[in-house]
Amino acid sequence: MRSRCLRLLLSLALLLFGNAAFAAQRALLVGVSELVNQPQSLWLQAPRNDVMLMREALLKQGFAAPDITVLADGVSGAALPESRAIHEALGRLLAQSKSGDFVLLYFSGHGARWRDGTKRYQEPDGLAENFLARDVRGAVGVDTALAGGVRDVDFDAWVQAFLARNVFVWSVFDTCAATSMTRSANAGATTATAEGPADDEVRWRGLRATQLRGAMNTATADAPAPTAPPASQRVARARYVAFFASESHQITPELRLPRKSRGAQPQGLLTWAVVGALERRPATWRELFDGVLSFYPPVIDELAQRFPTRELPSPVAEGNLDAQLFANSAVAASTRPVWRAQRSGDTLTLQAGLIDGLQPQQEVRLAATMEDGTVRSAQARLLQADIDSARVAVPPALRALSGAASWSAAPLAPPPALALRVRSDKGLLPPRMNLDYPASVVSVGDAPAPGEAPADVRWSDLGAAGQRIEVLSPALRSGSEAVTQVLPDQAALRRRLEALARLKWWTQLSALGNGSSAQVDGLEAVLEVWSGERLVRSEPVQRAGASLLPLRGGERAALSVRNASGHSIDMVVVGVDAQGSLRPVYPDDPGETNRFERGTQGAPASKRFELPWFEAPGGRLLVLASTASPYSSPRLFGAGPMEAAAPEVRVRGQLSEGKSRQTFAAMVHWAGDAPPAK
């Protein structure tokens, strides 16, 4: 009997944990140093070293040698990294992958951007990103796909194919897109690929289309182009993380690393930093990326002195950064934001402030990560919170720490002043509320205490008849009267309260943005009304109202965003439809970046977003944006895509001193009593 019980328990354990126990970790490492159809002056030195450095790091992390595929020129035993070989290797990796597996897709080499009229989805600046395979061929036309390149849409298709199999994907691109060169006023000018003395040369990754030439041997040009997996229904990127060496308009270097080391060899800066950060034993992707950033300052400072006219790279990360490292899990360790901080004496400055949900005197947890990965932490209270920054004193217990420590801060709890206040006949809240910082819900009594804000919502449990809520706050109502709804069950009640909590924060956020003196110069957001293919009327979102709404028969709403600020923009666009449901607009996937591409007055980055849900009174549209200077943290303002499986917070670059970032905020509210549009 006892033996049968043990066998039964063992069988149950295998059923429950079998997938995790037999999950595989695989990697495809691609390094392209030589572009055989291009001048040798465009070749790189480091990609062959990068793939081997990454391979050694993965072996230390527990990857099995047979599960690491290397495509690189100049590496013994590796296949050549040609376009067809890359696609075939991705196909084999996909065929091997099963639910619960983990894959790393790593690419080191040149990147470039130009117009590709074959793309279904067009970027805000109209340019497509391409990774240059060994056999890349030019010259490239104005609206053509690149021969011998791997396009951004191809990468996306491969990532989606892995995600559809429940495989966790980590992508690393130690390359760049060189948008700033593509947009150069003198498109035919030659930009140096290599600079500096031969014994300490710096090579820059990123080429213009005009620098490439056609293949001398066209025998392979007539062969069918390799293809990515066919498009399928998109999968939310809850099991996805990506690291990029730079923003789309920047170039990234390769140089001898570690600096001033006798054993230094040419390496890509991102690759070298990733490998160094892995040695600190991070637990999550966020901790790994924070470690990557800590390797950048001394190298960037040196490059800035040597090449003062270069715009140096700001690394980018996106996806479920709070997931466990090298695991297949969509569960985040925490969805609370973590802001990097910079120390000056006994004070830390956070590049986050009122528009990120911080409040004066709010309690935060400070963490100092040492070079060996050791973390020291302590609680502290904010000294000051401004529109986009905050200051806190270094706690006595942490003041003696080394200046090499990397600092961060996280809130202990959402600020009570921003919470949705709910009065209920039971004095309780529905269980399992799911909200991202700083939105929250609190229960309040029938009569507010002196100085206490009144309730925003009244909730009554009607038993079998449902759940009744009455919106008391005028700021949360569509018209001038209180709105009463009877919802069928507690699940519907939770969703409605969560939507109202977010709406309360967004309303306050819009007021903060409108009240700040700084706006984003060169950024335009216009609400448009279309009838078929004809633009009927439009108005900036800051002033959109009675002149545009309501919509007439056959009309539809759209949002047009035009960035000519000269900066990349951290932007979030989100809405609430007439039924109170939340509608993410940009980004529309929680795993995608909210970085809107840089544009200038001469070459603006623009995109139009259709708003099919914005069709009836009660709808709202919120647009939030902030300039993203190099080495700055990103902003989602607590208003990113609503997806329980993945946290909102992304990280772009690292903290830098400088002037306050400009902020843009506007909310369009289709009130129920709006007069007819003219």
XYZ file of C-alpha atoms in Angstrom:
678
model
C 0.000 0.000 0.000
C 2.756 2.410 0.968
C 4.644 1.579 -2.229
C 1.551 2.321 -4.340
C 1.117 5.676 -2.573
C 4.727 6.615 -3.240
C 4.349 5.699 -6.915
C 1.165 7.778 -7.094
C 2.888 10.773 -5.502
C 5.811 10.411 -7.897
C 3.437 10.307 -10.881
C 1.666 13.434 -9.673
C 4.988 15.208 -9.194
C 6.022 14.323 -12.744
C 2.723 15.648 -14.075
C 3.028 18.881 -12.128
C 6.720 19.585 -12.613
C 7.659 17.532 -15.642
C 7.635 20.420 -18.069
C 9.887 22.515 -15.829
C 12.232 19.615 -15.081
C 12.823 18.774 -18.757
C 12.696 22.319 -20.154
C 15.654 23.123 -22.379
C 17.801 26.256 -22.624
C 19.070 26.902 -26.148
C 20.854 29.769 -27.847
C 21.596 30.956 -31.374
C 24.648 33.247 -31.499
C 25.218 35.132 -34.753
C 28.300 37.300 -35.334
C 28.979 38.997 -38.678
C 32.438 40.539 -38.963
C 32.987 40.282 -42.725
C 30.605 41.617 -45.377
C 32.079 39.682 -48.311
C 30.247 41.698 -50.999
C 31.287 45.017 -49.455
C 34.553 46.975 -49.128
C 36.802 45.715 -46.341
C 36.733 49.211 -44.864
C 33.174 48.413 -43.730
C 34.096 45.129 -42.002
C 34.132 44.732 -38.233
C 36.566 42.958 -35.910
C 34.612 42.168 -32.757
C 31.525 40.064 -33.669
C 33.579 36.848 -33.891
C 34.936 37.636 -30.412
C 31.478 38.599 -29.137
C 29.867 35.253 -29.938
C 32.650 33.331 -28.226
C 32.485 35.550 -25.139
C 28.699 35.017 -24.981
C 29.141 31.282 -25.457
C 31.540 31.082 -22.493
C 29.129 33.117 -20.363
C 26.195 30.845 -21.244
C 28.184 27.707 -20.384
C 28.840 29.220 -16.943
C 25.085 29.816 -16.617
C 24.351 26.115 -17.150
C 23.666 25.966 -20.896
C 24.785 22.696 -22.498
C 27.385 23.064 -25.264
C 25.294 21.136 -27.872
C 22.400 23.560 -27.252
C 24.447 26.617 -28.303
C 24.566 27.181 -32.073
C 27.185 29.613 -33.403
C 27.097 31.252 -36.828
C 30.161 33.457 -37.280
C 33.009 34.100 -39.690
C 36.498 33.517 -38.349
C 35.319 31.029 -35.683
C 36.556 27.465 -36.012
C 33.737 24.971 -36.585
C 31.034 27.644 -36.941
C 28.795 27.968 -39.993
C 29.015 31.196 -41.976
C 26.439 33.827 -40.931
C 24.763 34.265 -44.304
C 21.137 35.260 -44.632
C 19.831 31.842 -45.621
C 21.917 30.100 -42.940
C 20.527 32.439 -40.266
C 16.916 31.705 -41.244
C 17.617 27.969 -41.445
C 19.224 27.988 -37.989
C 16.200 29.840 -36.598
C 13.921 27.260 -38.230
C 15.831 24.358 -36.651
C 15.765 26.065 -33.273
C 12.011 26.600 -33.548
C 11.453 22.966 -34.531
C 13.398 21.827 -31.449
C 11.573 24.142 -29.046
C 8.738 22.924 -26.841
C 6.455 24.551 -24.315
C 8.442 25.627 -21.268
C 11.762 26.048 -23.106
C 13.991 29.121 -23.126
C 15.854 30.530 -26.139
C 18.410 33.313 -26.604
C 18.556 34.982 -30.017
C 21.831 36.921 -30.118
C 23.100 39.081 -32.994
C 26.329 41.059 -33.259
C 27.300 43.091 -36.306
C 26.205 45.955 -38.521
C 22.698 47.363 -38.650
C 21.160 49.842 -41.051
C 17.808 51.531 -41.732
C 16.101 52.652 -44.919
C 12.700 52.762 -46.507
C 11.102 49.388 -47.221
C 7.808 49.726 -49.057
C 7.169 45.966 -48.704
C 6.505 46.303 -44.957
C 2.887 46.119 -43.830
C 3.602 48.147 -40.670
C 5.489 51.402 -41.170
C 7.643 52.930 -38.435
C 6.984 56.546 -37.331
C 10.051 57.709 -39.280
C 9.215 55.515 -42.283
C 12.422 53.501 -42.001
C 12.928 49.738 -41.632
C 15.607 48.140 -39.474
C 17.903 45.517 -40.978
C 20.619 43.270 -39.576
C 23.328 42.860 -42.211
C 24.199 39.226 -42.882
C 27.583 38.239 -44.316
C 26.224 38.180 -47.886
C 24.379 41.514 -47.790
C 24.111 43.202 -51.177
C 23.324 46.800 -52.208
C 22.739 49.154 -53.822
C 19.383 49.599 -52.214
C 16.474 51.339 -53.907
C 14.165 53.801 -52.243
C 11.366 51.346 -51.477
C 12.914 47.889 -51.602
C 13.653 45.111 -49.156
C 17.349 44.452 -48.602
C 19.028 41.432 -50.218
C 21.159 39.590 -47.676
C 19.678 41.385 -44.675
C 17.385 40.135 -41.934
C 14.532 42.623 -41.544
C 12.847 43.758 -38.358
C 9.583 42.190 -39.529
C 11.399 38.869 -39.963
C 12.760 39.027 -36.419
C 9.284 39.819 -35.137
C 7.823 36.847 -37.005
C 10.414 34.487 -35.508
C 9.848 35.856 -31.989
C 6.081 35.428 -32.395
C 6.571 31.847 -33.604
C 8.553 30.988 -30.457
C 6.058 32.745 -28.187
C 3.212 30.804 -29.802
C 4.924 27.634 -28.542
C 5.093 29.015 -24.993
C 8.872 29.528 -25.276
C 10.537 32.379 -23.371
C 12.615 34.537 -25.749
C 15.568 36.728 -24.810
C 16.864 38.756 -27.757
C 20.151 40.664 -27.700
C 21.127 42.998 -30.547
C 24.673 44.343 -30.267
C 24.145 46.359 -33.394
C 22.598 49.665 -34.338
C 20.344 51.196 -36.931
C 22.177 54.465 -37.718
C 19.006 56.482 -38.310
C 20.851 59.746 -37.750
C 23.182 58.946 -40.647
C 20.296 57.911 -42.879
C 18.641 61.245 -42.185
C 21.801 63.238 -42.803
C 21.319 66.362 -44.903
C 24.176 65.152 -47.096
C 23.101 61.567 -47.700
C 26.085 60.843 -49.888
C 28.692 61.847 -47.334
C 31.075 59.195 -46.071
C 30.997 58.458 -42.365
C 34.096 56.865 -40.866
C 33.559 53.255 -39.777
C 36.891 53.117 -37.905
C 38.633 55.855 -35.942
C 41.694 56.075 -33.730
C 45.176 54.521 -33.780
C 45.595 50.961 -35.056
C 46.470 49.608 -31.609
C 43.357 51.187 -30.016
C 40.905 51.503 -32.873
C 37.200 52.138 -32.345
C 34.844 50.804 -34.990
C 31.249 51.998 -35.278
C 28.423 49.632 -36.078
C 25.798 50.998 -38.450
C 25.824 51.769 -42.186
C 23.860 53.863 -44.670
C 22.267 52.292 -47.706
C 24.505 54.421 -49.909
C 27.614 52.822 -48.379
C 26.618 49.367 -49.652
C 27.251 48.055 -53.147
C 25.825 45.237 -55.220
C 27.402 41.795 -55.278
C 30.163 41.224 -57.836
C 29.008 37.612 -58.203
C 25.265 37.591 -58.851
C 24.894 33.816 -58.963
C 23.177 33.808 -55.597
C 21.093 36.889 -56.324
C 18.516 34.877 -58.286
C 18.016 32.322 -55.489
C 14.708 32.570 -53.605
C 15.009 34.838 -50.595
C 14.860 33.086 -47.215
C 11.565 33.573 -45.443
C 10.405 33.961 -41.871
C 7.472 31.978 -40.447
C 4.081 33.013 -41.846
C 2.202 35.632 -39.858
C -0.129 34.208 -37.234
C -2.319 35.569 -34.482
C -0.138 37.749 -32.284
C 0.841 36.466 -28.849
C 1.248 38.902 -25.936
C 4.936 39.277 -25.085
C 4.675 38.136 -21.489
C 7.555 35.681 -22.072
C 9.880 38.067 -23.829
C 12.832 40.329 -23.006
C 15.108 42.196 -25.404
C 18.325 44.177 -24.950
C 19.417 46.670 -27.621
C 22.803 48.360 -27.848
C 21.345 51.738 -28.806
C 18.303 53.696 -29.819
C 17.300 53.525 -33.466
C 19.082 56.746 -34.460
C 22.348 55.980 -32.655
C 25.456 53.958 -33.466
C 27.305 51.703 -31.049
C 31.048 51.024 -30.814
C 33.353 48.081 -30.683
C 36.740 48.613 -29.043
C 39.355 46.836 -26.974
C 37.838 45.741 -23.676
C 38.422 45.752 -20.760
C 40.111 49.112 -21.132
C 43.831 49.250 -20.223
C 43.977 45.474 -19.853
C 46.842 43.514 -21.416
C 44.367 40.806 -22.421
C 41.872 43.222 -24.021
C 40.511 42.382 -27.462
C 37.918 44.021 -29.730
C 34.435 43.537 -28.245
C 31.027 45.044 -28.730
C 30.298 47.320 -25.771
C 26.866 45.821 -25.036
C 28.130 42.231 -25.210
C 31.034 42.943 -22.886
C 28.693 44.645 -20.410
C 26.130 41.801 -20.529
C 28.797 39.192 -19.807
C 30.200 41.269 -16.957
C 26.748 41.790 -15.464
C 25.969 38.054 -15.621
C 28.953 37.398 -13.363
C 27.172 39.368 -10.604
C 24.475 36.649 -10.370
C 21.376 38.775 -11.027
C 18.007 37.218 -10.172
C 15.864 39.075 -12.723
C 16.266 40.656 -16.139
C 15.950 44.092 -14.571
C 18.871 43.359 -12.250
C 20.868 42.106 -15.234
C 20.158 45.258 -17.246
C 20.963 47.501 -14.286
C 24.281 45.662 -14.100
C 24.845 46.254 -17.827
C 24.325 49.977 -17.338
C 26.864 50.114 -14.532
C 29.624 49.083 -16.987
C 28.915 51.929 -19.409
C 29.945 55.214 -17.662
C 33.761 54.916 -17.747
C 33.770 53.726 -21.363
C 31.252 56.337 -22.506
C 33.153 59.098 -20.694
C 36.356 58.139 -22.506
C 34.627 57.938 -25.898
C 32.958 61.308 -25.322
C 36.391 62.888 -24.855
C 37.872 61.152 -27.889
C 34.899 61.701 -30.216
C 33.056 64.811 -28.994
C 30.862 65.090 -32.113
C 29.491 61.543 -31.860
C 26.120 60.834 -30.253
C 27.038 57.855 -28.097
C 24.671 54.928 -27.540
C 22.000 54.672 -24.866
C 21.121 50.995 -24.276
C 17.474 49.947 -24.397
C 15.605 47.070 -22.754
C 11.991 46.029 -23.132
C 9.691 43.203 -22.102
C 8.978 41.414 -18.836
C 12.090 42.651 -17.053
C 10.904 41.543 -13.627
C 10.693 37.869 -14.608
C 13.202 35.365 -13.272
C 16.454 35.114 -15.220
C 16.742 32.171 -17.693
C 13.351 30.748 -16.697
C 10.121 30.308 -18.613
C 7.738 32.300 -16.480
C 5.439 35.242 -17.143
C 5.115 35.902 -13.419
C 6.902 39.067 -12.333
C 8.687 39.255 -9.013
C 7.132 42.703 -8.600
C 5.193 45.153 -10.761
C 6.199 48.152 -8.668
C 8.468 50.579 -10.504
C 12.182 50.751 -9.779
C 13.864 54.087 -10.515
C 17.596 54.476 -10.854
C 19.111 57.153 -8.631
C 22.315 59.169 -8.665
C 24.260 59.988 -5.537
C 25.794 63.356 -4.753
C 27.235 63.499 -1.248
C 24.557 62.367 1.182
C 21.657 62.943 -1.235
C 20.170 60.778 -3.975
C 18.317 62.247 -6.957
C 15.602 60.142 -8.589
C 14.691 60.831 -12.191
C 11.027 60.370 -11.294
C 8.613 62.760 -9.697
C 4.993 63.802 -9.392
C 4.098 62.659 -12.908
C 5.384 59.176 -12.029
C 3.204 58.900 -8.919
C 5.644 60.064 -6.263
C 4.509 62.358 -3.449
C 6.432 64.530 -0.952
C 7.369 62.629 2.227
C 6.577 59.297 0.588
C 8.436 56.255 1.906
C 10.695 54.394 -0.526
C 13.137 51.516 -0.325
C 16.652 52.403 -1.450
C 18.933 49.705 -2.806
C 22.679 49.928 -3.437
C 24.176 47.212 -5.662
C 27.914 46.695 -5.230
C 30.353 45.583 -7.935
C 30.280 41.966 -6.693
C 26.475 41.841 -6.867
C 25.895 42.349 -3.129
C 22.795 44.461 -2.426
C 22.340 46.682 0.625
C 18.976 48.337 1.248
C 17.184 50.627 3.681
C 13.981 52.632 3.921
C 13.891 56.402 3.567
C 11.413 59.242 3.146
C 11.475 61.625 0.179
C 12.718 65.097 1.001
C 11.212 66.671 -2.101
C 9.117 65.672 -5.132
C 9.042 67.940 -8.197
C 7.239 67.458 -11.485
C 9.862 65.054 -12.894
C 12.425 64.450 -10.139
C 12.698 63.724 -6.430
C 15.382 63.862 -3.736
C 16.010 61.639 -0.752
C 18.730 61.590 1.897
C 21.035 58.574 1.959
C 20.153 56.636 5.151
C 22.934 56.539 7.765
C 23.274 52.773 7.346
C 24.267 53.210 3.676
C 26.376 56.375 3.760
C 29.711 54.566 4.023
C 29.161 52.551 0.830
C 31.583 52.851 -2.073
C 31.029 55.425 -4.771
C 30.941 52.557 -7.286
C 27.581 51.356 -5.952
C 24.600 51.466 -8.313
C 21.550 53.037 -6.633
C 17.830 52.525 -7.165
C 14.586 53.362 -5.381
C 11.165 51.743 -5.255
C 7.960 52.897 -3.535
C 6.777 50.867 -0.554
C 3.107 51.441 -1.412
C 0.942 53.566 -3.704
C 0.272 57.072 -2.336
C -3.098 57.172 -0.488
C -3.824 60.595 -1.986
C -4.019 59.045 -5.469
C -6.202 56.063 -4.515
C -9.800 55.529 -5.638
C -11.879 55.935 -2.467
C -14.718 53.402 -2.276
C -17.550 53.493 0.282
C -19.319 50.148 0.661
C -22.106 48.782 2.825
C -19.738 46.015 3.969
C -16.720 48.204 4.617
C -14.577 45.858 2.513
C -13.138 45.758 -1.003
C -13.484 42.963 -3.575
C -10.561 40.515 -3.330
C -7.787 40.087 -5.923
C -7.648 43.668 -7.208
C -5.004 43.963 -9.967
C -3.507 47.435 -10.384
C -0.144 48.840 -11.369
C 1.506 51.668 -9.467
C 0.429 54.311 -8.593
C -3.271 53.483 -9.080
C -4.912 51.803 -6.083
C -8.269 51.342 -4.334
C -9.011 51.986 -0.639
C -12.117 51.505 1.467
C -13.512 54.530 3.330
C -16.240 55.000 5.892
C -19.633 56.651 5.514
C -18.462 59.985 6.922
C -14.958 61.236 6.043
C -12.771 62.410 8.906
C -11.899 66.119 9.113
C -9.532 66.977 6.257
C -10.171 63.641 4.543
C -11.328 63.516 0.928
C -14.854 62.210 0.235
C -15.584 58.885 -1.437
C -15.251 58.645 -5.222
C -17.537 55.621 -5.581
C -20.338 53.995 -3.577
C -20.635 50.196 -3.867
C -23.590 48.050 -2.745
C -23.705 44.260 -2.827
C -27.194 43.271 -4.044
C -26.579 39.543 -3.636
C -28.069 37.539 -6.501
C -29.220 40.775 -8.172
C -25.598 41.846 -8.776
C -23.240 44.616 -7.690
C -24.305 48.255 -7.809
C -21.806 51.105 -8.033
C -22.503 54.821 -8.098
C -19.794 57.187 -9.346
C -19.800 60.148 -6.963
C -16.731 62.075 -8.150
C -17.567 64.588 -10.916
C -14.109 64.055 -12.416
C -14.934 60.395 -13.081
C -18.409 60.949 -14.552
C -19.317 61.319 -18.196
C -21.910 64.046 -17.621
C -23.132 66.241 -14.793
C -25.137 63.538 -13.017
C -23.982 60.608 -10.888
C -23.779 57.368 -12.832
C -25.240 54.212 -11.337
C -24.502 50.774 -12.768
C -25.548 47.267 -11.756
C -22.847 44.768 -12.639
C -23.531 41.012 -12.882
C -20.830 39.689 -10.536
C -17.716 40.511 -8.524
C -15.395 39.912 -11.472
C -17.164 42.686 -13.408
C -17.076 44.848 -10.283
C -13.301 44.400 -9.958
C -12.729 45.371 -13.586
C -14.885 48.490 -13.217
C -13.185 49.623 -10.003
C -9.752 49.000 -11.548
C -10.715 51.104 -14.575
C -11.979 53.917 -12.343
C -8.804 53.802 -10.236
C -6.669 54.178 -13.345
C -8.935 56.932 -14.649
C -8.569 58.856 -11.388
C -4.785 58.728 -11.685
C -4.857 59.715 -15.353
C -7.128 62.673 -14.601
C -4.692 63.914 -11.952
C -1.779 63.195 -14.261
C -3.331 65.241 -17.045
C -3.800 68.147 -14.648
C -0.149 67.856 -13.536
C 1.077 67.918 -17.109
C -1.108 70.859 -18.071
C -0.010 72.743 -14.983
C 3.713 72.332 -15.641
C 5.492 75.125 -17.466
C 7.386 72.739 -19.736
C 5.823 71.305 -22.882
C 7.561 69.198 -25.517
C 8.686 71.630 -28.209
C 8.096 70.131 -31.637
C 5.652 67.414 -30.511
C 2.144 67.595 -31.946
C -0.805 65.347 -31.080
C -3.927 66.031 -33.128
C -7.367 64.428 -32.830
C -8.766 63.913 -36.335
C -12.225 63.080 -37.657
C -12.336 61.160 -40.942
C -15.109 60.237 -43.329
C -13.801 57.470 -45.524
C -10.457 58.711 -46.894
C -11.301 62.379 -46.329
C -10.127 64.362 -43.302
C -13.206 66.282 -42.156
C -11.908 68.264 -39.174
C -9.069 68.192 -36.657
C -7.808 69.931 -33.543
C -4.846 69.580 -31.149
C -5.751 67.239 -28.287
C -5.164 70.037 -25.769
C -8.148 71.893 -27.244
C -10.211 69.099 -28.807
C -13.842 69.208 -27.712
C -17.151 70.563 -28.934
C -15.801 71.578 -32.345
C -15.003 67.937 -33.152
C -17.561 65.905 -31.217
C -19.879 64.144 -31.413
C -19.132 62.075 -34.526
C -21.691 62.021 -37.313
C -22.795 58.967 -39.233
C -19.944 57.324 -41.126
C -17.251 59.305 -39.325
C -14.374 57.844 -37.317
C -11.747 59.239 -34.943
C -7.967 58.981 -35.237
C -4.960 60.386 -33.392
C -2.055 61.803 -35.387
C 1.295 62.180 -33.581
C 4.154 64.138 -35.140
C 7.548 64.332 -33.426
C 9.870 67.069 -34.720
C 11.453 67.769 -31.321
C 14.919 66.463 -32.167
C 14.544 63.929 -29.335
C 13.192 60.441 -28.907
C 9.964 60.512 -26.895
C 8.726 58.271 -24.097
C 5.021 58.246 -24.922
C 1.864 56.520 -23.725
C -1.555 56.830 -25.368
C -4.462 55.135 -23.640
C -8.230 55.488 -23.602
C -11.485 54.542 -21.924
C -14.466 53.683 -24.107
C -18.089 54.612 -23.398
C -18.602 51.349 -21.476
C -15.676 52.072 -19.161
C -13.292 49.512 -20.701
C -9.599 50.432 -20.991
C -8.132 50.739 -24.481
C -4.339 50.742 -24.956
C -3.298 52.649 -28.073
C 0.486 53.107 -27.832
C 2.088 50.795 -27.064
C -0.654 48.239 -27.609
C 1.437 45.295 -26.367
C 2.953 45.293 -22.843
C 6.138 43.722 -24.179
C 6.843 46.459 -26.693
C 8.774 49.655 -26.192
C 7.004 52.973 -25.635
C 9.914 54.851 -27.202
C 8.569 56.993 -30.082
C 11.314 57.585 -32.578
C 13.267 60.799 -32.913
C 12.259 63.319 -35.556
C 13.379 66.766 -36.621
C 11.704 69.722 -38.334
C 13.191 68.587 -41.634
C 12.433 64.892 -41.137
C 9.650 64.404 -38.567
C 8.624 61.018 -37.206
C 4.853 60.632 -37.451
C 2.173 57.998 -37.031
C -1.612 57.865 -37.141
C -3.536 55.681 -34.674
C -7.103 54.634 -35.466
C -9.532 54.937 -32.521
C -12.538 52.732 -33.449
C -13.667 52.553 -29.800
C -13.877 56.371 -29.488
C -17.396 56.529 -30.906
C -19.834 57.505 -28.145
C -20.237 59.944 -25.223
C -18.212 58.976 -22.153
C -15.071 58.089 -24.085
C -11.719 59.547 -23.024
C -8.320 59.707 -24.650
C -5.135 60.441 -22.695
C -1.816 61.379 -24.341
C 1.328 61.523 -22.176
C 4.845 62.170 -23.367
C 8.258 63.185 -22.106
C 11.514 63.857 -23.923
C 13.997 61.008 -23.581
C 17.528 62.309 -23.316
C 20.462 59.890 -23.741
C 21.110 57.708 -20.695
C 17.729 58.568 -19.193
C 15.184 56.301 -17.596
C 11.922 55.746 -19.465
C 8.460 56.862 -18.496
C 5.200 54.917 -18.621
C 3.550 57.233 -16.079
C 1.576 54.325 -14.604
C -0.477 54.367 -17.801
C 1.015 51.635 -19.979
C -0.777 48.693 -21.650
C -3.106 46.837 -19.309
C -1.901 43.233 -19.148
C -1.859 41.239 -15.922
C 0.809 38.839 -17.157
C 3.529 41.434 -17.680
C 4.619 44.513 -15.743
C 4.552 47.930 -17.355
C 7.973 49.186 -16.406
C 10.683 49.405 -19.096
C 14.215 50.691 -18.734
C 16.025 52.873 -21.255
C 19.625 53.738 -20.562
C 20.891 55.094 -17.313
C 20.620 58.223 -15.241
C 22.344 61.387 -16.311
C 22.488 64.859 -14.920
C 20.939 67.681 -16.915
C 17.942 69.904 -17.305
C 14.437 68.688 -16.589
C 12.769 66.765 -19.352
C 9.856 68.456 -21.076
C 6.467 66.910 -20.430
C 3.293 66.791 -22.517
C -0.103 65.739 -21.141
C -3.625 66.124 -22.519
C -6.956 64.368 -22.059
C -9.878 64.460 -24.493
C -13.221 63.805 -22.802
C -16.310 63.191 -24.921
C -18.849 64.485 -22.415
C -22.435 63.363 -22.722
C -23.776 66.906 -23.037
C -21.508 68.045 -25.900
C -23.332 70.088 -28.576
C -23.303 68.879 -32.176
C -20.071 69.452 -34.092
C -20.104 72.051 -36.826
